[in-house]
Short mmCIF file of C-alpha atoms and ligand atoms in Angstrom, two decimals:
data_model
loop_
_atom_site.label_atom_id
_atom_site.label_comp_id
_atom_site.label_asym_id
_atom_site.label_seq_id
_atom_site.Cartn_x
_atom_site.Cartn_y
_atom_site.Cartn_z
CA UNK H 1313 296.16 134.97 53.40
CA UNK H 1314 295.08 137.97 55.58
CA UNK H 1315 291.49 136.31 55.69
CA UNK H 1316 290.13 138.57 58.45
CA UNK H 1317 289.19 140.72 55.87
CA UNK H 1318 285.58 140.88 55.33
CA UNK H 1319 285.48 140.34 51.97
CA UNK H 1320 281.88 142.22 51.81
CA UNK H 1321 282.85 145.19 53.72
CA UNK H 1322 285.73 145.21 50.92
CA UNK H 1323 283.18 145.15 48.28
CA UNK H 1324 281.51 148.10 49.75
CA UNK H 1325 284.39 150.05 50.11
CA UNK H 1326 285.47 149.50 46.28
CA UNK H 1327 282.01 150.77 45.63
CA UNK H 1328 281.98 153.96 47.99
CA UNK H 1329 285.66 154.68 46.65
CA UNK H 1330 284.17 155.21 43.30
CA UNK H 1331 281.07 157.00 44.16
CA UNK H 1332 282.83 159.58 46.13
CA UNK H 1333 284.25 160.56 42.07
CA UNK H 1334 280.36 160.76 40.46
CA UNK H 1335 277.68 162.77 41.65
CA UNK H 1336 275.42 160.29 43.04
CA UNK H 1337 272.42 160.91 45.56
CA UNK H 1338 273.08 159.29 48.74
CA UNK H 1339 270.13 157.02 48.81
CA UNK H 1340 271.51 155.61 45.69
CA UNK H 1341 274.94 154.57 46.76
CA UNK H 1342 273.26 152.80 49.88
CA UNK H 1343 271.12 150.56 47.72
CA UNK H 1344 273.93 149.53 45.54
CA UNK H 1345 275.90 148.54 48.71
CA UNK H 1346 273.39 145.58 49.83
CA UNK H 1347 272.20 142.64 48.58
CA UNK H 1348 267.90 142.83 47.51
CA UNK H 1349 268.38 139.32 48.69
CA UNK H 1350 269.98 136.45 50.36
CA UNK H 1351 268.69 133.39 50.42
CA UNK H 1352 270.33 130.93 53.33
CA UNK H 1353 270.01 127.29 53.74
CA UNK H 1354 270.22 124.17 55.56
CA UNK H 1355 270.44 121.43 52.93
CA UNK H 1356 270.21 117.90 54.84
CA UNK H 1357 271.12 115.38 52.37
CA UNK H 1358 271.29 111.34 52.67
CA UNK H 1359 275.54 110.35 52.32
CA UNK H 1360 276.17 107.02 50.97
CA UNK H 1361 276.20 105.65 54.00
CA UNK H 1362 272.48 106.24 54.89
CA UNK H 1363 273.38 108.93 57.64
CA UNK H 1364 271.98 112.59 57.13
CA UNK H 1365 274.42 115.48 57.05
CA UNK H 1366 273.79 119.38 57.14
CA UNK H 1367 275.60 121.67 54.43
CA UNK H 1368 275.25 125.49 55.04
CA UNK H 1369 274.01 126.99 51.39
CA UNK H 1370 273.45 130.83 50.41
CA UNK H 1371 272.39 132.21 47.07
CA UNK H 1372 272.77 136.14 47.05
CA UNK H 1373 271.18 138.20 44.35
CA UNK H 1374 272.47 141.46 44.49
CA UNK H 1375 271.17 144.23 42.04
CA UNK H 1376 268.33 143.18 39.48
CA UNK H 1377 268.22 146.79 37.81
CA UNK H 1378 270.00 146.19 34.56
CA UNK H 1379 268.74 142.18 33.76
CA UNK H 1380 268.72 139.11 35.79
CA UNK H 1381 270.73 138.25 38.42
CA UNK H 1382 274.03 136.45 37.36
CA UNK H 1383 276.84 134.62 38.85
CA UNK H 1384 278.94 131.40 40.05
CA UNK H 1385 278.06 128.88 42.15
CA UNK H 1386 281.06 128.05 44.90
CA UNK H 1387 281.58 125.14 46.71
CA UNK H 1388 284.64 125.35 49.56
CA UNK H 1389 284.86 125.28 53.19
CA UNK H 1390 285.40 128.78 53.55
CA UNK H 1391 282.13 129.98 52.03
CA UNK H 1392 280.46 131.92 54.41
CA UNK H 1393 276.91 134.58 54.18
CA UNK H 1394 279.23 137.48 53.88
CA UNK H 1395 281.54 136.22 50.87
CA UNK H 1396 278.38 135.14 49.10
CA UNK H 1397 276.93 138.80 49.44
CA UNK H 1398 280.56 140.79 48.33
CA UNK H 1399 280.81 138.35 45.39
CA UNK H 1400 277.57 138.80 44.33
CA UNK H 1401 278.35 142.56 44.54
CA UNK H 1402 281.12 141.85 42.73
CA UNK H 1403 279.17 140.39 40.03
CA UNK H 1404 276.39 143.24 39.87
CA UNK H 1405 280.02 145.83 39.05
CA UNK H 1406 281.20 143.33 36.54
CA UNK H 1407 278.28 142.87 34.30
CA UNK H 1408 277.83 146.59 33.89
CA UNK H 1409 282.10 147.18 33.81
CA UNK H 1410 281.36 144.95 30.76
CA UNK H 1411 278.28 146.11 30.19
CA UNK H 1412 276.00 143.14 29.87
CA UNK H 1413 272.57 143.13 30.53
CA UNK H 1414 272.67 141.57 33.93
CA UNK H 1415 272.50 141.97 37.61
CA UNK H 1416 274.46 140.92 40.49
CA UNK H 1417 274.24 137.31 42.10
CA UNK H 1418 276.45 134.23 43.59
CA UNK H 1419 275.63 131.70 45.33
CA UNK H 1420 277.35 128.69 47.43
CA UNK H 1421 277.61 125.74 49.94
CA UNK H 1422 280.14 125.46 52.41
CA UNK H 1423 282.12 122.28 51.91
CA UNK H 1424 285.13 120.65 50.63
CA UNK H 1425 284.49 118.87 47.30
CA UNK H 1426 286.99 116.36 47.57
CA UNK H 1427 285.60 114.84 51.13
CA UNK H 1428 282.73 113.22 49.16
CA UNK H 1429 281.49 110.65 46.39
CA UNK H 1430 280.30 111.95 43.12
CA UNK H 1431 276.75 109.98 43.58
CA UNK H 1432 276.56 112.50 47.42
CA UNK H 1433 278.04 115.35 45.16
CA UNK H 1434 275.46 114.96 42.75
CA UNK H 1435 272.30 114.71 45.69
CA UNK H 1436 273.82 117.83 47.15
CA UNK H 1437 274.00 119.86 43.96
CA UNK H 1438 270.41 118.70 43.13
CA UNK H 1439 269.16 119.70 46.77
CA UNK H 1440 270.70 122.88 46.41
CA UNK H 1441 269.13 123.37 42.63
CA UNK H 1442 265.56 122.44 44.35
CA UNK H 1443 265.73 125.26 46.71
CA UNK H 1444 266.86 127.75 44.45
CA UNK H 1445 263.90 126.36 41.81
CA UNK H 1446 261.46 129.17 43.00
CA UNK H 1447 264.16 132.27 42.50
CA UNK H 1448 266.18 131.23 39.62
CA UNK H 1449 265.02 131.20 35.67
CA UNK H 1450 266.41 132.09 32.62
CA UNK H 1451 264.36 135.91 33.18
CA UNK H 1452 264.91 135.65 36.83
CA UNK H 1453 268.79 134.66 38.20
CA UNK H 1454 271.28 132.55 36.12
CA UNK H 1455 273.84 130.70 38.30
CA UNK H 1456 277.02 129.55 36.36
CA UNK H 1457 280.17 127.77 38.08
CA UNK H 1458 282.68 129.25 40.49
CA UNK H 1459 285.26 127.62 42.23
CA UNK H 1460 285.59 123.80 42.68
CA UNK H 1461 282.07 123.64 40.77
CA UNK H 1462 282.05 123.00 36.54
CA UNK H 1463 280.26 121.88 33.59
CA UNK H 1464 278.88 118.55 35.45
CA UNK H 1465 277.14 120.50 38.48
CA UNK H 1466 275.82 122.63 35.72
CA UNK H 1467 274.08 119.85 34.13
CA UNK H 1468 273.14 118.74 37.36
CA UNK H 1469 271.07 121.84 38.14
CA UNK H 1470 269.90 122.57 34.74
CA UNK H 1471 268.35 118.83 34.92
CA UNK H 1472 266.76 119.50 38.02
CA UNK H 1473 265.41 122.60 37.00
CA UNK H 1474 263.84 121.44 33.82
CA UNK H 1475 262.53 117.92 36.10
CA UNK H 1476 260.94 120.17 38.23
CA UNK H 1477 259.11 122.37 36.18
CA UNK H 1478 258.86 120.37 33.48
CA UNK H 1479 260.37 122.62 30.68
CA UNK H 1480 263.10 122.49 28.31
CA UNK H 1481 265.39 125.77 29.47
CA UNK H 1482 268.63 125.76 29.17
CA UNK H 1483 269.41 129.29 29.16
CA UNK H 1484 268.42 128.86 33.40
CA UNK H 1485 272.36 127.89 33.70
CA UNK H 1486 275.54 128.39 32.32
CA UNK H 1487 278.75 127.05 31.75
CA UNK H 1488 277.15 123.69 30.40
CA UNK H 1489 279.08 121.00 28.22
CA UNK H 1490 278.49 121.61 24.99
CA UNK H 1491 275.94 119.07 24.71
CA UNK H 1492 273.70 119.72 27.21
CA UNK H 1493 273.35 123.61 25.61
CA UNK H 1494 276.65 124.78 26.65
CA UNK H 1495 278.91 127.52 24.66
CA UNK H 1496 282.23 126.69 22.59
CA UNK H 1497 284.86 129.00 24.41
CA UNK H 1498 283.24 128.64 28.00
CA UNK H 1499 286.16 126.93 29.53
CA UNK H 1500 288.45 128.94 28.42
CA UNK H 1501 286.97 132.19 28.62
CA UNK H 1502 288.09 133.92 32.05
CA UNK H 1503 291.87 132.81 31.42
CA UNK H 1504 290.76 134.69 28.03
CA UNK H 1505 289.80 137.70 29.11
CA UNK H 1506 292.92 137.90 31.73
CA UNK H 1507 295.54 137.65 28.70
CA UNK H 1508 293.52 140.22 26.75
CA UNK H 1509 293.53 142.78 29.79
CA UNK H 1510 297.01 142.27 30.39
CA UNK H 1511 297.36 142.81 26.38
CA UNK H 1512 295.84 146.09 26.78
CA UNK H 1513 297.80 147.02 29.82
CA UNK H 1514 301.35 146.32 28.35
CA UNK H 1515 300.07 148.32 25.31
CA UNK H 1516 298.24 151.14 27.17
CA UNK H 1517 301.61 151.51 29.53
CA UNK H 1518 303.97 151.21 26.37
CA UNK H 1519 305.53 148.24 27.63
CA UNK H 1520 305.98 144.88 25.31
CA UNK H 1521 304.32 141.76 26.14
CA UNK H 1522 306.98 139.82 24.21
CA UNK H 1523 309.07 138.27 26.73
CA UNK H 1524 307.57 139.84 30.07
CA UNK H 1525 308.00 137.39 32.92
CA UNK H 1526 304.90 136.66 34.66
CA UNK H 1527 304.15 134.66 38.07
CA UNK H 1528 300.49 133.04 38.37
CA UNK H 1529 299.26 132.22 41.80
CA UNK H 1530 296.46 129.98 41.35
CA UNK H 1531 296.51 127.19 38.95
CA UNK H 1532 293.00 126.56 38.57
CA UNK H 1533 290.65 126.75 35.26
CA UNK H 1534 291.30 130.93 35.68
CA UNK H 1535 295.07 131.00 36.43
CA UNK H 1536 295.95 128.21 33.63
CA UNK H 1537 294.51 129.17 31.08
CA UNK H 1538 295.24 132.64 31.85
CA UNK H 1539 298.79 131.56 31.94
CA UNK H 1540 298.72 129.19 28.56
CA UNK H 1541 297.18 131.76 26.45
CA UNK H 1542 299.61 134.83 27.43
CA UNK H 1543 302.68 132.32 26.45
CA UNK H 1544 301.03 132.18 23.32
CA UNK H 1545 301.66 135.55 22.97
CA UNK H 1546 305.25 135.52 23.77
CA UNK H 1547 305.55 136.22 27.53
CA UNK H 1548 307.16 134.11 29.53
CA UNK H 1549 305.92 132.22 32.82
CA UNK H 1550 308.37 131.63 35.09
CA UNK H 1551 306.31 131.15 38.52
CA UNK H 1552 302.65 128.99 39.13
CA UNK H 1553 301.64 127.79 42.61
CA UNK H 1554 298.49 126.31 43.77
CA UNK H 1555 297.60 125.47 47.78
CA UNK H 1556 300.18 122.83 47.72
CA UNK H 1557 303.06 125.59 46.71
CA UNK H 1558 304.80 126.66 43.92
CA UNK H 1559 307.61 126.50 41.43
CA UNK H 1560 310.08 128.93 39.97
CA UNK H 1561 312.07 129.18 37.07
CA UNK H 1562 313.70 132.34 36.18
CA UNK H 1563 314.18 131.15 32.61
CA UNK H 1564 310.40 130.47 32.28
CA UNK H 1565 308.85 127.35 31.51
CA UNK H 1566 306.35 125.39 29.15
CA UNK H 1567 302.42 126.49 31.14
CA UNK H 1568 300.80 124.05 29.43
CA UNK H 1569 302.91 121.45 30.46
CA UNK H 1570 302.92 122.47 33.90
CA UNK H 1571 298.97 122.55 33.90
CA UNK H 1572 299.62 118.62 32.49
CA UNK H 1573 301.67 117.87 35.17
CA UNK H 1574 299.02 119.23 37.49
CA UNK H 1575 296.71 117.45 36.12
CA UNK H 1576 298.30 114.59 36.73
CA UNK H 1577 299.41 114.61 40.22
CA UNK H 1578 297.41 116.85 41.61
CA UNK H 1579 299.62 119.36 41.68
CA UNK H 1580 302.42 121.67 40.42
CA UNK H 1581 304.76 121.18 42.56
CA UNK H 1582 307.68 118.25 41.13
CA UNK H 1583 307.09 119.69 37.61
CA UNK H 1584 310.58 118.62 35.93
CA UNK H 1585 310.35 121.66 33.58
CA UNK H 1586 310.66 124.35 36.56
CA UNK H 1587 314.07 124.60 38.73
CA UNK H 1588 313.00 125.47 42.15
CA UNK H 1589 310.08 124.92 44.41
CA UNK H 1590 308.75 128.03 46.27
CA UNK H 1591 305.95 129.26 48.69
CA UNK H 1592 303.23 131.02 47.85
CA UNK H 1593 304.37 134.12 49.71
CA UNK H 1594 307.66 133.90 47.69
CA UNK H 1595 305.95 133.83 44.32
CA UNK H 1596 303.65 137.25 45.09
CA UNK H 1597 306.89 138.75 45.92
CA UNK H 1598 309.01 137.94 43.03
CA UNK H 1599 310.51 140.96 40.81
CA UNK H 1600 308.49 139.75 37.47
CA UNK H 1601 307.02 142.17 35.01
CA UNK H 1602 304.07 140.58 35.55
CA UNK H 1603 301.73 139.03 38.74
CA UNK H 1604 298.55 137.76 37.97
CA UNK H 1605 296.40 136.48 41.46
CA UNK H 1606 294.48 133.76 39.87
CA UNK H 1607 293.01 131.82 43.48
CA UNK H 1608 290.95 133.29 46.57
CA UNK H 1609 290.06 136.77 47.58
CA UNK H 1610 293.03 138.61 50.36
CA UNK H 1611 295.31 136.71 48.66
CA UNK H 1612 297.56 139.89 48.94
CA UNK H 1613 297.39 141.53 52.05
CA UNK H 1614 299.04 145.40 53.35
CA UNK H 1615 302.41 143.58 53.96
CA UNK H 1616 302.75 141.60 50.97
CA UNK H 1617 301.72 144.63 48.90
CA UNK H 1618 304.69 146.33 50.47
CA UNK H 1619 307.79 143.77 49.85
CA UNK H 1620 306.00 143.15 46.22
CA UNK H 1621 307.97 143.73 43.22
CA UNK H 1622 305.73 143.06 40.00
CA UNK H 1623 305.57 146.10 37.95
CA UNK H 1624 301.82 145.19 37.41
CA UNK H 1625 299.00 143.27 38.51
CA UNK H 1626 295.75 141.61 36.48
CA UNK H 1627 293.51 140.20 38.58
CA UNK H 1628 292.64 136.72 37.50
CA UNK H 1629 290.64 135.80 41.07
CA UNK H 1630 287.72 138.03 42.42
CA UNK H 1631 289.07 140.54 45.17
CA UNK H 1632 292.56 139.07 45.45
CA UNK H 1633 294.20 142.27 46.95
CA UNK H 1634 292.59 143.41 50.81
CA UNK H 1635 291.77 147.25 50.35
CA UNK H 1636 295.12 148.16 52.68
CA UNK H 1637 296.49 146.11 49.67
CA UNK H 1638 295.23 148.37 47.40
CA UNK H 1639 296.11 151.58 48.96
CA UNK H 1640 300.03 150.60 49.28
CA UNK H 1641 300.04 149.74 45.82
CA UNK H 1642 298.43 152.68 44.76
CA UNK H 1643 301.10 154.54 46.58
CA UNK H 1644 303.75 152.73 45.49
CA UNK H 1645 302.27 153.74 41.71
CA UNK H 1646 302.45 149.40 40.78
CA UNK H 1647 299.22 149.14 38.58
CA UNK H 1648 296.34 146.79 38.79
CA UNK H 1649 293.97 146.43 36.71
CA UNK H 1650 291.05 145.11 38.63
CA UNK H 1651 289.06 142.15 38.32
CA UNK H 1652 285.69 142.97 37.65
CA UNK H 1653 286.89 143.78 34.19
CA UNK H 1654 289.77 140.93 34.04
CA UNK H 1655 288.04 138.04 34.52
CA UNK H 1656 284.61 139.58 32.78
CA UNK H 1657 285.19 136.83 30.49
CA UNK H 1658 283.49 134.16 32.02
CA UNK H 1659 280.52 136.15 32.45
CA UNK H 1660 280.64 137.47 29.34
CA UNK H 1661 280.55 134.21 27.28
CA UNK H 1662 277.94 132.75 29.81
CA UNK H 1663 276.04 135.84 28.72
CA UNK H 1664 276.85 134.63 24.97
CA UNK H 1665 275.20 131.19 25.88
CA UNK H 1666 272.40 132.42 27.41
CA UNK H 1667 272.02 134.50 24.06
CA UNK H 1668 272.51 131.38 22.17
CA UNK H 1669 270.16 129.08 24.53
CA UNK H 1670 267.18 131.64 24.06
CA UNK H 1671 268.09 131.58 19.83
CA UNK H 1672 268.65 128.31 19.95
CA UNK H 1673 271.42 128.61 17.06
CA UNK H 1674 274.80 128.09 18.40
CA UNK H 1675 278.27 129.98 17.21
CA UNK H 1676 281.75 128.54 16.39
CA UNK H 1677 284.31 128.64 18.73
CA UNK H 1678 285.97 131.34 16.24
CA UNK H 1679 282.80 133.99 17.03
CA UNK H 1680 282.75 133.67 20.58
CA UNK H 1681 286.30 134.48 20.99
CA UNK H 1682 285.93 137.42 18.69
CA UNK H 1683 283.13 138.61 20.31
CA UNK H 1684 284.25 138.48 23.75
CA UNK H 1685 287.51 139.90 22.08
CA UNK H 1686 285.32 142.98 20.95
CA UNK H 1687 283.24 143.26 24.52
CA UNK H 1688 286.79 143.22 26.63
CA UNK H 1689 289.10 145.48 24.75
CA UNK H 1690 285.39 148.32 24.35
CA UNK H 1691 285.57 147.88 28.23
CA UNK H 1692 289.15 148.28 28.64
CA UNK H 1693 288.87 151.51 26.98
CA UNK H 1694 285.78 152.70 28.80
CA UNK H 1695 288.29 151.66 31.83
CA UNK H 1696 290.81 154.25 30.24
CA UNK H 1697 288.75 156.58 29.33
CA UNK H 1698 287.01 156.70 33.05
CA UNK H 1699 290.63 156.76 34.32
CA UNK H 1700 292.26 159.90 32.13
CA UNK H 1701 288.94 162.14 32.75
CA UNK H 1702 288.34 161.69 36.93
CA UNK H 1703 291.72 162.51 39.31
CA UNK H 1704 291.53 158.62 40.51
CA UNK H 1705 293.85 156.81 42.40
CA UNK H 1706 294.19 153.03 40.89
CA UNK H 1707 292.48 151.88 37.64
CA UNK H 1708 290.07 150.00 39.70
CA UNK H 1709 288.57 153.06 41.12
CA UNK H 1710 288.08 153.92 37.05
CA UNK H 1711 286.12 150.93 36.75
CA UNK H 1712 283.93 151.13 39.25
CA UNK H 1713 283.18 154.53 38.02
CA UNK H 1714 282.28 153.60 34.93
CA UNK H 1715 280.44 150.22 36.43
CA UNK H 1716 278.34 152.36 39.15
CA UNK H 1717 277.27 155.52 36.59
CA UNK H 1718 275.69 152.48 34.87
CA UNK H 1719 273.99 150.69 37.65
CA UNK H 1720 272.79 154.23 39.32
CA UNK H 1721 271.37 155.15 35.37
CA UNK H 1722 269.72 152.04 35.14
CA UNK H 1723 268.17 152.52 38.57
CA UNK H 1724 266.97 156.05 37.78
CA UNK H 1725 265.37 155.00 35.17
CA UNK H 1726 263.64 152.31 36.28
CA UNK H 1727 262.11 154.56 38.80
CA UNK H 1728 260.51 153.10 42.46
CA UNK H 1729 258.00 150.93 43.10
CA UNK H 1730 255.96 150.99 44.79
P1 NAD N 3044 289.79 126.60 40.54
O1 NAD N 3044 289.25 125.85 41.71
O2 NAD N 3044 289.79 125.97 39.19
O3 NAD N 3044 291.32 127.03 40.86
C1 NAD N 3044 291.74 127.63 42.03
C2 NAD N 3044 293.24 127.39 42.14
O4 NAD N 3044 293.74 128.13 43.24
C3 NAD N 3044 293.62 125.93 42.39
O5 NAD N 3044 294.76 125.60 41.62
C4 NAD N 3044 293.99 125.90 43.89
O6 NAD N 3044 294.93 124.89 44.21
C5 NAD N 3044 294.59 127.28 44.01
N1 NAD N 3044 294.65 127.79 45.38
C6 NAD N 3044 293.74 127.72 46.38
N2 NAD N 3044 294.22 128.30 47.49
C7 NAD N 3044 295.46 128.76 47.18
C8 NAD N 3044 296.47 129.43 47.90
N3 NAD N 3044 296.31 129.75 49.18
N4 NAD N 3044 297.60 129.74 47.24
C9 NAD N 3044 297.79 129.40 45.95
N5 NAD N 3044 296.89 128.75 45.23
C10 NAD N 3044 295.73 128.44 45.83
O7 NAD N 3044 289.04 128.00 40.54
P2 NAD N 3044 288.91 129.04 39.35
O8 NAD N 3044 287.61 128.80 38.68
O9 NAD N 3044 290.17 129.09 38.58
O10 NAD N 3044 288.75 130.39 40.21
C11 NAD N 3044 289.89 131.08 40.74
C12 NAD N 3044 289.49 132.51 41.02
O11 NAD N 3044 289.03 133.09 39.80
C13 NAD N 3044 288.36 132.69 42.03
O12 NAD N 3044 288.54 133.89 42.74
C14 NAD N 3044 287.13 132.82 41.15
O13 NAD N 3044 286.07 133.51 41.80
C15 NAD N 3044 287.73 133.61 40.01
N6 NAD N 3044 286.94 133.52 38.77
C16 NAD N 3044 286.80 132.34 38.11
C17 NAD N 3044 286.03 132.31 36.95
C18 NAD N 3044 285.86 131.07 36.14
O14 NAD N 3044 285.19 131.14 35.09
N7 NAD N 3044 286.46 129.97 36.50
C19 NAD N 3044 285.40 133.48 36.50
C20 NAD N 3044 285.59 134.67 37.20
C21 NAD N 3044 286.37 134.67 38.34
#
């Protein structure tokens, strides 16, 4: 991965890209290119062992113009101030591409997950949750979970939270288990809104879905799910990886069983139901009708945009493609549609739990999907409709068009204060 991209100067560019299409004053594109806040800390928490040790922590809260701040909560070794800023950026574009009353944020602590015990897991998490007490709230910044982070760090938080201030609100978090105030659909809901985009996209290109080969890099809650529910709709997987490799089938393969086998051993790799073993590189290069980036950010770089052969892209992960990535495949005419609107659907069912948190009545699994069903495909066609009326490049710049017309609105009309 080309990781000497700063993935925050990418996050910029995206944005200038699109205002250079909209009349927009200046001043206003240079607020909606920083963060109104990072917060950075050094959490020193007790191991098991009785020593102290020092975990670097940011929470970023980007734009707070259209509703609180909102987004994930990352825990990896490559988290650094910058990432935490461009994905809460990120964030702020997605919730109004989907157009949910929120506001940019992210947040996370730079380790490796796997390194420690649950009971030092679980002191970190709640040292982190203390120190983001004062600036998070159910009317002030929601985090939810990113990578390597899930329902039980949720809890963890939400607990601490509600300790601390001595409340009952579980609408300060989401992406809880269901019994602690989480949402039926949660889980599945990013992977979701992936197989819907690339529903749309087939459709809106005049291609058919039935059958379409597809590669997934990334086999994590985004990628497999992403890849289960689009073989439920008759395409065919033939390639998954995760950082251990990946495997290859050219006559497809069962996902779900493949996510089993994972689950399993850890990995994909020595799946019995796939024929070959491949790298990583080899599976963003392979000639499917379908590639869907589904782990980091610069996943794809300039020179694996140029050998690739999908005849489309749906971005599962958050800023998988480097911008020199972008430009070569928006020469090469190979669309993408972008992630801010393909993986919406986490954000947009935490924004359905929130809802149901605050009412306190809870939906069936059957209304959340419909209604993230109804929120994706409206913002797939504000996509198109961005798209066919401004002389754009990639369907990404449409996006952010549509995204940043509705953060600069919402700014307007807010006015300045003081
Ligand atoms: P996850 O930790 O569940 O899965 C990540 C997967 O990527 C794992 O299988 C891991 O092995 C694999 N991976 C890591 N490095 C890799 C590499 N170099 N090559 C191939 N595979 C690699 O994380 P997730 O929640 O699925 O998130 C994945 C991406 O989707 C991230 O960019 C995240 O920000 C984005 N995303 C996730 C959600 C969500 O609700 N989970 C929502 C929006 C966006």
């Amino acid at each position: 991965m080309a990781n000497e991209v700063n993935p925050f100067e990418s996050m910029q560019e995206q944005g200038d890209d699109a205002a250079a299409y909209v009349d927009l004053a200046d001043d206003v594109v240079e607020r909606l290119k920083y963060p109104e806040r990072v917060l950075e800390l050094n959490l020193s928490v007790e191991m098991d062992d009785g020593t102290l040790e020092r975990f670097e922590a940011y929470r970023s809260q980007f734009n707070g113009d259209r509703g609180p701040y909102k987004g994930g909560i990352r825990y990896h070794p490559g988290v650094t101030r910058d990432e935490v800023k461009a994905l809460s950026g990120w964030m702020a574009y997605k919730c109004a591409a989907v157009n949910i009353p929120y506001g940019g944020g992210k947040g996370g602590i730079k380790l490796d997950p796997a390194e420690y015990s649950d009971t030092e897991l679980e002191r970190i998490t709640r040292s982190y949750a203390e120190e983001l007490r004062p600036l998070i709230g159910e009317n002030r910044d929601i985090p939810a979970p990113d990578v390597n982070t899930g329902q039980r760090e949720m809890n963890w938080i939400k607990d601490t939270y509600e300790t601390l201030e001595r409340t009952n609100e579980p609408g300060v978090i989401t992406g809880k288990a269901p019994d602690s105030g989480g949402s039926a659909g949660r889980v599945e809901a990013t992977g979701r809104s992936v197989m819907l985009v690339s529903r749309e996209g087939f459709k809106y290109l005049d291609k058919d879905i039935a059958d379409a080969t597809v590669a997934v890099q990334g086999y994590g809650n985004a990628g497999s799910v992403a890849a289960k529910l689009i073989d439920d709709i008759g395409a065919n997987v033939v390639a998954v990886s995760d950082s251990s490799g990946g495997i290859y089938d050219p006559d497809g393969f069962d996902a779900r069983a493949a996510k089993d086998h994972k689950n399993e051993t850890g990995s994909v790799n020595g799946f019995a139901g796939a024929s070959e073993e491949i790298t990583n590189e080899e599976l963003l290069t392979l000639d499917v009708d379908l590639l869907i980036p589904a782990a980091l950010e610069n996943a794809i770089d300039e020179a694996i945009a140029q050998n690739l052969e999908a005849d489309m892209i749906v971005e599962a992960a958050n800023g998988p493609l480097t911008p020199d990535a972008d430009d070569v495949l928006a020469e090469r005419d190979v669309p993408v549609f972008p992630d801010i609107l393909a993986n919406a659907g986490g954000v947009t069912v935490s924004y359905f739990e929130w809802v149901q948190n605050r009412q306190g009545f809870y939906w069936t699994e059957q209304k959340v999907n419909n209604e993230l069903e109804r929120f994706i495909v409206a913002a797939f066609e504000d996509l198109i409709e961005g798209y066919e009326s401004h002389d754009v490049e990639s369907y990404r710049e449409a996006m952010y068009i549509v995204a940043i017309k509705r953060l600069a609105n919402a700014a307007k009309e807010g006015g300045v204060w003081p």
